[in-house]
Amino acid sequence: MKKFLPWIILAVVVIGMYSWVKGINNTAVELNQNVEQSWGDVQTAYQRRNDLIGNLVNTVKGAAEFEKSTLTAVIEARAKATQVTIDPTNITPEQLAQFNQAQSGVSSSLSRLLVSVERYPELKANQNFLKLQDELASTENQILTARTRFNESVRPYNTHIKTFPNSMFAGMFGFQEKAYFNSVEGADKPVEVQF
């Protein structure tokens, strides 16, 4: 029995190490999947907004002789925002900043569109327009919620892969830190609305 004792201890140590490393990897995989799902929710919310913008622009176009530059700005910003794509497995701060900037352009041009609408009383009374405006407000709330949940899913993932000793194995398994959504530059300043 004594001659097998070192082999038994070695087997227990190897099995223990294997289980421990496997646990680190599997937890990182699970947390990474949560991040990717949250990112999908963010993209879905933005896609909903992009779909609504097309309907909003068509409703406004049909109901008022509108400033073409404002409509063009909304359409161009929407097109630019849909061109920015991010790989959810490798979200970098630079990619998120680019995505944020494109979406900020949509928000800005959309705000100008909605402020300009104030000059058209017949449009403000149009039921289709009012419904689209409500849908857009609801969608903006969904975007905020999706972004918040994304950040909430990134935190435990980053914590898991950055804590010692997990950090030693995370790099070997290809896990990298994910970026958080931050506010758009200048978001801390009040919005100036002019009629």
PDB file of C-alpha atoms in Angstrom:
ATOM      1  CA  MET A   1       0.000   0.000   0.000  1.00  0.00           C
ATOM      2  CA  LYS A   2       2.866   2.381   0.847  1.00  0.00           C
ATOM      3  CA  LYS A   3       4.370   2.074  -2.621  1.00  0.00           C
ATOM      4  CA  PHE A   4       1.074   3.265  -4.224  1.00  0.00           C
ATOM      5  CA  LEU A   5       0.624   6.203  -1.824  1.00  0.00           C
ATOM      6  CA  PRO A   6       2.783   8.671  -3.844  1.00  0.00           C
ATOM      7  CA  TRP A   7       0.865   7.733  -7.028  1.00  0.00           C
ATOM      8  CA  ILE A   8      -2.475   8.185  -5.271  1.00  0.00           C
ATOM      9  CA  ILE A   9      -1.404  11.592  -3.920  1.00  0.00           C
ATOM     10  CA  LEU A  10      -0.141  12.611  -7.365  1.00  0.00           C
ATOM     11  CA  ALA A  11      -3.417  11.480  -8.975  1.00  0.00           C
ATOM     12  CA  VAL A  12      -5.455  13.441  -6.412  1.00  0.00           C
ATOM     13  CA  VAL A  13      -3.319  16.560  -6.989  1.00  0.00           C
ATOM     14  CA  VAL A  14      -3.588  16.241 -10.800  1.00  0.00           C
ATOM     15  CA  ILE A  15      -7.355  15.684 -10.654  1.00  0.00           C
ATOM     16  CA  GLY A  16      -7.695  18.605  -8.215  1.00  0.00           C
ATOM     17  CA  MET A  17      -5.650  20.931 -10.457  1.00  0.00           C
ATOM     18  CA  TYR A  18      -7.584  19.825 -13.524  1.00  0.00           C
ATOM     19  CA  SER A  19     -10.916  20.502 -11.787  1.00  0.00           C
ATOM     20  CA  TRP A  20      -9.736  23.879 -10.536  1.00  0.00           C
ATOM     21  CA  VAL A  21      -8.473  25.063 -13.964  1.00  0.00           C
ATOM     22  CA  LYS A  22     -11.579  23.643 -15.647  1.00  0.00           C
ATOM     23  CA  GLY A  23     -13.722  25.618 -13.186  1.00  0.00           C
ATOM     24  CA  ILE A  24     -11.857  28.837 -14.020  1.00  0.00           C
ATOM     25  CA  ASN A  25     -12.314  28.260 -17.749  1.00  0.00           C
ATOM     26  CA  ASN A  26     -15.969  27.192 -17.568  1.00  0.00           C
ATOM     27  CA  THR A  27     -16.924  30.145 -15.378  1.00  0.00           C
ATOM     28  CA  ALA A  28     -15.173  32.531 -17.787  1.00  0.00           C
ATOM     29  CA  VAL A  29     -17.007  30.911 -20.725  1.00  0.00           C
ATOM     30  CA  GLU A  30     -20.353  31.278 -18.955  1.00  0.00           C
ATOM     31  CA  LEU A  31     -19.709  34.914 -18.008  1.00  0.00           C
ATOM     32  CA  ASN A  32     -18.513  35.645 -21.560  1.00  0.00           C
ATOM     33  CA  GLN A  33     -21.759  34.199 -22.924  1.00  0.00           C
ATOM     34  CA  ASN A  34     -23.696  36.547 -20.619  1.00  0.00           C
ATOM     35  CA  VAL A  35     -21.724  39.495 -22.003  1.00  0.00           C
ATOM     36  CA  GLU A  36     -22.411  38.413 -25.589  1.00  0.00           C
ATOM     37  CA  GLN A  37     -26.126  38.000 -24.871  1.00  0.00           C
ATOM     38  CA  SER A  38     -26.228  41.449 -23.278  1.00  0.00           C
ATOM     39  CA  TRP A  39     -24.456  42.905 -26.305  1.00  0.00           C
ATOM     40  CA  GLY A  40     -27.073  41.283 -28.538  1.00  0.00           C
ATOM     41  CA  ASP A  41     -29.773  43.009 -26.457  1.00  0.00           C
ATOM     42  CA  VAL A  42     -28.010  46.350 -26.951  1.00  0.00           C
ATOM     43  CA  GLN A  43     -27.881  45.807 -30.712  1.00  0.00           C
ATOM     44  CA  THR A  44     -31.538  44.775 -30.778  1.00  0.00           C
ATOM     45  CA  ALA A  45     -32.563  47.975 -28.998  1.00  0.00           C
ATOM     46  CA  TYR A  46     -30.547  50.114 -31.407  1.00  0.00           C
ATOM     47  CA  GLN A  47     -31.964  48.191 -34.369  1.00  0.00           C
ATOM     48  CA  ARG A  48     -35.478  48.910 -33.117  1.00  0.00           C
ATOM     49  CA  ARG A  49     -34.617  52.613 -32.980  1.00  0.00           C
ATOM     50  CA  ASN A  50     -33.183  52.500 -36.516  1.00  0.00           C
ATOM     51  CA  ASP A  51     -36.348  50.810 -37.787  1.00  0.00           C
ATOM     52  CA  LEU A  52     -38.537  53.424 -36.105  1.00  0.00           C
ATOM     53  CA  ILE A  53     -36.492  56.285 -37.536  1.00  0.00           C
ATOM     54  CA  GLY A  54     -37.359  55.208 -41.083  1.00  0.00           C
ATOM     55  CA  ASN A  55     -41.073  55.277 -40.254  1.00  0.00           C
ATOM     56  CA  LEU A  56     -40.709  58.590 -38.420  1.00  0.00           C
ATOM     57  CA  VAL A  57     -38.887  60.230 -41.326  1.00  0.00           C
ATOM     58  CA  ASN A  58     -41.502  59.008 -43.815  1.00  0.00           C
ATOM     59  CA  THR A  59     -44.346  60.270 -41.617  1.00  0.00           C
ATOM     60  CA  VAL A  60     -42.706  63.664 -41.219  1.00  0.00           C
ATOM     61  CA  LYS A  61     -41.873  63.834 -44.933  1.00  0.00           C
ATOM     62  CA  GLY A  62     -45.466  63.134 -45.884  1.00  0.00           C
ATOM     63  CA  ALA A  63     -47.056  65.499 -43.357  1.00  0.00           C
ATOM     64  CA  ALA A  64     -45.006  68.666 -43.700  1.00  0.00           C
ATOM     65  CA  GLU A  65     -42.872  70.544 -46.115  1.00  0.00           C
ATOM     66  CA  PHE A  66     -39.895  69.931 -43.961  1.00  0.00           C
ATOM     67  CA  GLU A  67     -36.350  71.220 -43.999  1.00  0.00           C
ATOM     68  CA  LYS A  68     -34.556  68.734 -46.206  1.00  0.00           C
ATOM     69  CA  SER A  69     -31.242  69.232 -44.413  1.00  0.00           C
ATOM     70  CA  THR A  70     -32.731  67.992 -41.122  1.00  0.00           C
ATOM     71  CA  LEU A  71     -34.231  64.890 -42.725  1.00  0.00           C
ATOM     72  CA  THR A  72     -31.017  64.220 -44.637  1.00  0.00           C
ATOM     73  CA  ALA A  73     -28.983  64.505 -41.421  1.00  0.00           C
ATOM     74  CA  VAL A  74     -31.216  61.929 -39.711  1.00  0.00           C
ATOM     75  CA  ILE A  75     -31.036  59.528 -42.664  1.00  0.00           C
ATOM     76  CA  GLU A  76     -27.242  59.879 -42.972  1.00  0.00           C
ATOM     77  CA  ALA A  77     -26.674  59.431 -39.233  1.00  0.00           C
ATOM     78  CA  ARG A  78     -28.847  56.331 -39.247  1.00  0.00           C
ATOM     79  CA  ALA A  79     -26.926  54.891 -42.206  1.00  0.00           C
ATOM     80  CA  LYS A  80     -23.575  55.599 -40.532  1.00  0.00           C
ATOM     81  CA  ALA A  81     -24.725  54.030 -37.264  1.00  0.00           C
ATOM     82  CA  THR A  82     -25.827  50.815 -38.968  1.00  0.00           C
ATOM     83  CA  GLN A  83     -22.402  50.453 -40.611  1.00  0.00           C
ATOM     84  CA  VAL A  84     -20.539  50.276 -37.286  1.00  0.00           C
ATOM     85  CA  THR A  85     -20.338  46.664 -36.137  1.00  0.00           C
ATOM     86  CA  ILE A  86     -18.598  45.147 -33.141  1.00  0.00           C
ATOM     87  CA  ASP A  87     -17.488  41.582 -32.567  1.00  0.00           C
ATOM     88  CA  PRO A  88     -18.963  40.695 -29.160  1.00  0.00           C
ATOM     89  CA  THR A  89     -16.134  38.248 -28.436  1.00  0.00           C
ATOM     90  CA  ASN A  90     -13.553  41.041 -28.558  1.00  0.00           C
ATOM     91  CA  ILE A  91     -15.166  44.322 -27.504  1.00  0.00           C
ATOM     92  CA  THR A  92     -12.476  46.970 -27.163  1.00  0.00           C
ATOM     93  CA  PRO A  93     -12.839  50.476 -25.715  1.00  0.00           C
ATOM     94  CA  GLU A  94     -12.019  51.907 -29.157  1.00  0.00           C
ATOM     95  CA  GLN A  95     -14.786  49.905 -30.839  1.00  0.00           C
ATOM     96  CA  LEU A  96     -17.279  50.939 -28.181  1.00  0.00           C
ATOM     97  CA  ALA A  97     -16.247  54.596 -28.564  1.00  0.00           C
ATOM     98  CA  GLN A  98     -16.759  54.376 -32.334  1.00  0.00           C
ATOM     99  CA  PHE A  99     -20.147  52.686 -31.850  1.00  0.00           C
ATOM    100  CA  ASN A 100     -21.117  55.268 -29.234  1.00  0.00           C
ATOM    101  CA  GLN A 101     -20.101  58.138 -31.511  1.00  0.00           C
ATOM    102  CA  ALA A 102     -22.198  56.790 -34.395  1.00  0.00           C
ATOM    103  CA  GLN A 103     -25.230  56.280 -32.153  1.00  0.00           C
ATOM    104  CA  SER A 104     -24.707  59.740 -30.661  1.00  0.00           C
ATOM    105  CA  GLY A 105     -24.947  61.188 -34.163  1.00  0.00           C
ATOM    106  CA  VAL A 106     -28.324  59.489 -34.577  1.00  0.00           C
ATOM    107  CA  SER A 107     -29.545  60.818 -31.228  1.00  0.00           C
ATOM    108  CA  SER A 108     -28.379  64.336 -32.049  1.00  0.00           C
ATOM    109  CA  SER A 109     -29.967  64.504 -35.506  1.00  0.00           C
ATOM    110  CA  LEU A 110     -33.137  62.890 -34.162  1.00  0.00           C
ATOM    111  CA  SER A 111     -33.350  65.562 -31.444  1.00  0.00           C
ATOM    112  CA  ARG A 112     -33.044  68.295 -34.073  1.00  0.00           C
ATOM    113  CA  LEU A 113     -35.795  66.619 -36.100  1.00  0.00           C
ATOM    114  CA  LEU A 114     -38.155  66.462 -33.125  1.00  0.00           C
ATOM    115  CA  VAL A 115     -37.435  70.077 -32.137  1.00  0.00           C
ATOM    116  CA  SER A 116     -38.102  71.223 -35.723  1.00  0.00           C
ATOM    117  CA  VAL A 117     -41.452  69.425 -35.682  1.00  0.00           C
ATOM    118  CA  GLU A 118     -42.697  71.991 -33.148  1.00  0.00           C
ATOM    119  CA  ARG A 119     -43.212  74.387 -36.079  1.00  0.00           C
ATOM    120  CA  TYR A 120     -45.797  72.096 -37.666  1.00  0.00           C
ATOM    121  CA  PRO A 121     -49.024  71.942 -35.630  1.00  0.00           C
ATOM    122  CA  GLU A 122     -50.718  69.611 -38.123  1.00  0.00           C
ATOM    123  CA  LEU A 123     -47.868  67.142 -37.730  1.00  0.00           C
ATOM    124  CA  LYS A 124     -47.978  67.289 -33.939  1.00  0.00           C
ATOM    125  CA  ALA A 125     -51.655  66.351 -34.136  1.00  0.00           C
ATOM    126  CA  ASN A 126     -51.028  63.435 -36.537  1.00  0.00           C
ATOM    127  CA  GLN A 127     -51.791  60.175 -34.679  1.00  0.00           C
ATOM    128  CA  ASN A 128     -49.168  58.179 -36.583  1.00  0.00           C
ATOM    129  CA  PHE A 129     -46.502  60.701 -35.678  1.00  0.00           C
ATOM    130  CA  LEU A 130     -47.551  60.784 -32.030  1.00  0.00           C
ATOM    131  CA  LYS A 131     -47.502  56.990 -31.850  1.00  0.00           C
ATOM    132  CA  LEU A 132     -44.043  56.859 -33.443  1.00  0.00           C
ATOM    133  CA  GLN A 133     -42.806  59.541 -31.047  1.00  0.00           C
ATOM    134  CA  ASP A 134     -44.043  57.454 -28.084  1.00  0.00           C
ATOM    135  CA  GLU A 135     -42.428  54.320 -29.551  1.00  0.00           C
ATOM    136  CA  LEU A 136     -39.163  56.204 -29.962  1.00  0.00           C
ATOM    137  CA  ALA A 137     -39.234  57.388 -26.338  1.00  0.00           C
ATOM    138  CA  SER A 138     -39.912  53.808 -25.234  1.00  0.00           C
ATOM    139  CA  THR A 139     -37.053  52.565 -27.405  1.00  0.00           C
ATOM    140  CA  GLU A 140     -34.632  55.085 -25.910  1.00  0.00           C
ATOM    141  CA  ASN A 141     -35.530  53.680 -22.484  1.00  0.00           C
ATOM    142  CA  GLN A 142     -34.919  50.153 -23.783  1.00  0.00           C
ATOM    143  CA  ILE A 143     -31.514  51.249 -25.091  1.00  0.00           C
ATOM    144  CA  LEU A 144     -30.611  52.683 -21.696  1.00  0.00           C
ATOM    145  CA  THR A 145     -31.720  49.468 -19.979  1.00  0.00           C
ATOM    146  CA  ALA A 146     -29.817  47.270 -22.454  1.00  0.00           C
ATOM    147  CA  ARG A 147     -26.644  49.318 -22.036  1.00  0.00           C
ATOM    148  CA  THR A 148     -26.949  49.166 -18.256  1.00  0.00           C
ATOM    149  CA  ARG A 149     -27.441  45.399 -18.323  1.00  0.00           C
ATOM    150  CA  PHE A 150     -24.473  45.053 -20.666  1.00  0.00           C
ATOM    151  CA  ASN A 151     -22.259  46.888 -18.173  1.00  0.00           C
ATOM    152  CA  GLU A 152     -23.690  44.744 -15.378  1.00  0.00           C
ATOM    153  CA  SER A 153     -22.693  41.581 -17.266  1.00  0.00           C
ATOM    154  CA  VAL A 154     -19.207  42.891 -18.112  1.00  0.00           C
ATOM    155  CA  ARG A 155     -18.326  43.580 -14.472  1.00  0.00           C
ATOM    156  CA  PRO A 156     -18.422  39.972 -13.156  1.00  0.00           C
ATOM    157  CA  TYR A 157     -16.664  38.723 -16.307  1.00  0.00           C
ATOM    158  CA  ASN A 158     -13.827  41.248 -15.955  1.00  0.00           C
ATOM    159  CA  THR A 159     -13.613  40.584 -12.210  1.00  0.00           C
ATOM    160  CA  HIS A 160     -13.368  36.840 -12.799  1.00  0.00           C
ATOM    161  CA  ILE A 161     -10.606  36.995 -15.398  1.00  0.00           C
ATOM    162  CA  LYS A 162      -8.603  39.725 -13.632  1.00  0.00           C
ATOM    163  CA  THR A 163      -8.518  38.194 -10.137  1.00  0.00           C
ATOM    164  CA  PHE A 164      -5.532  36.181  -9.123  1.00  0.00           C
ATOM    165  CA  PRO A 165      -4.986  33.260  -9.808  1.00  0.00           C
ATOM    166  CA  ASN A 166      -7.630  33.277 -12.573  1.00  0.00           C
ATOM    167  CA  SER A 167      -5.647  35.962 -14.401  1.00  0.00           C
ATOM    168  CA  MET A 168      -2.804  33.477 -14.946  1.00  0.00           C
ATOM    169  CA  PHE A 169      -5.064  31.112 -16.874  1.00  0.00           C
ATOM    170  CA  ALA A 170      -7.468  33.572 -18.521  1.00  0.00           C
ATOM    171  CA  GLY A 171      -4.829  34.758 -20.983  1.00  0.00           C
ATOM    172  CA  MET A 172      -3.832  31.190 -21.828  1.00  0.00           C
ATOM    173  CA  PHE A 173      -7.470  30.392 -22.630  1.00  0.00           C
ATOM    174  CA  GLY A 174      -7.834  33.552 -24.742  1.00  0.00           C
ATOM    175  CA  PHE A 175     -10.087  35.564 -22.423  1.00  0.00           C
ATOM    176  CA  GLN A 176      -9.565  39.322 -22.569  1.00  0.00           C
ATOM    177  CA  GLU A 177     -11.011  42.194 -20.612  1.00  0.00           C
ATOM    178  CA  LYS A 178     -14.213  43.671 -22.063  1.00  0.00           C
ATOM    179  CA  ALA A 179     -14.925  47.396 -22.340  1.00  0.00           C
ATOM    180  CA  TYR A 180     -17.783  49.152 -20.578  1.00  0.00           C
ATOM    181  CA  PHE A 181     -20.289  51.487 -22.161  1.00  0.00           C
ATOM    182  CA  ASN A 182     -19.496  55.029 -21.078  1.00  0.00           C
ATOM    183  CA  SER A 183     -21.514  58.139 -21.649  1.00  0.00           C
ATOM    184  CA  VAL A 184     -20.935  60.093 -24.832  1.00  0.00           C
ATOM    185  CA  GLU A 185     -18.465  62.929 -24.459  1.00  0.00           C
ATOM    186  CA  GLY A 186     -20.307  66.085 -23.458  1.00  0.00           C
ATOM    187  CA  ALA A 187     -23.262  64.200 -21.996  1.00  0.00           C
ATOM    188  CA  ASP A 188     -22.579  65.835 -18.634  1.00  0.00           C
ATOM    189  CA  LYS A 189     -23.582  69.234 -20.061  1.00  0.00           C
ATOM    190  CA  PRO A 190     -27.257  70.233 -20.255  1.00  0.00           C
ATOM    191  CA  VAL A 191     -28.939  69.977 -23.651  1.00  0.00           C
ATOM    192  CA  GLU A 192     -29.680  73.323 -25.222  1.00  0.00           C
ATOM    193  CA  VAL A 193     -33.045  73.381 -27.002  1.00  0.00           C
ATOM    194  CA  GLN A 194     -33.771  76.303 -29.309  1.00  0.00           C
ATOM    195  CA  PHE A 195     -36.945  76.984 -31.248  1.00  0.00           C
TER     196      PHE A 195
END
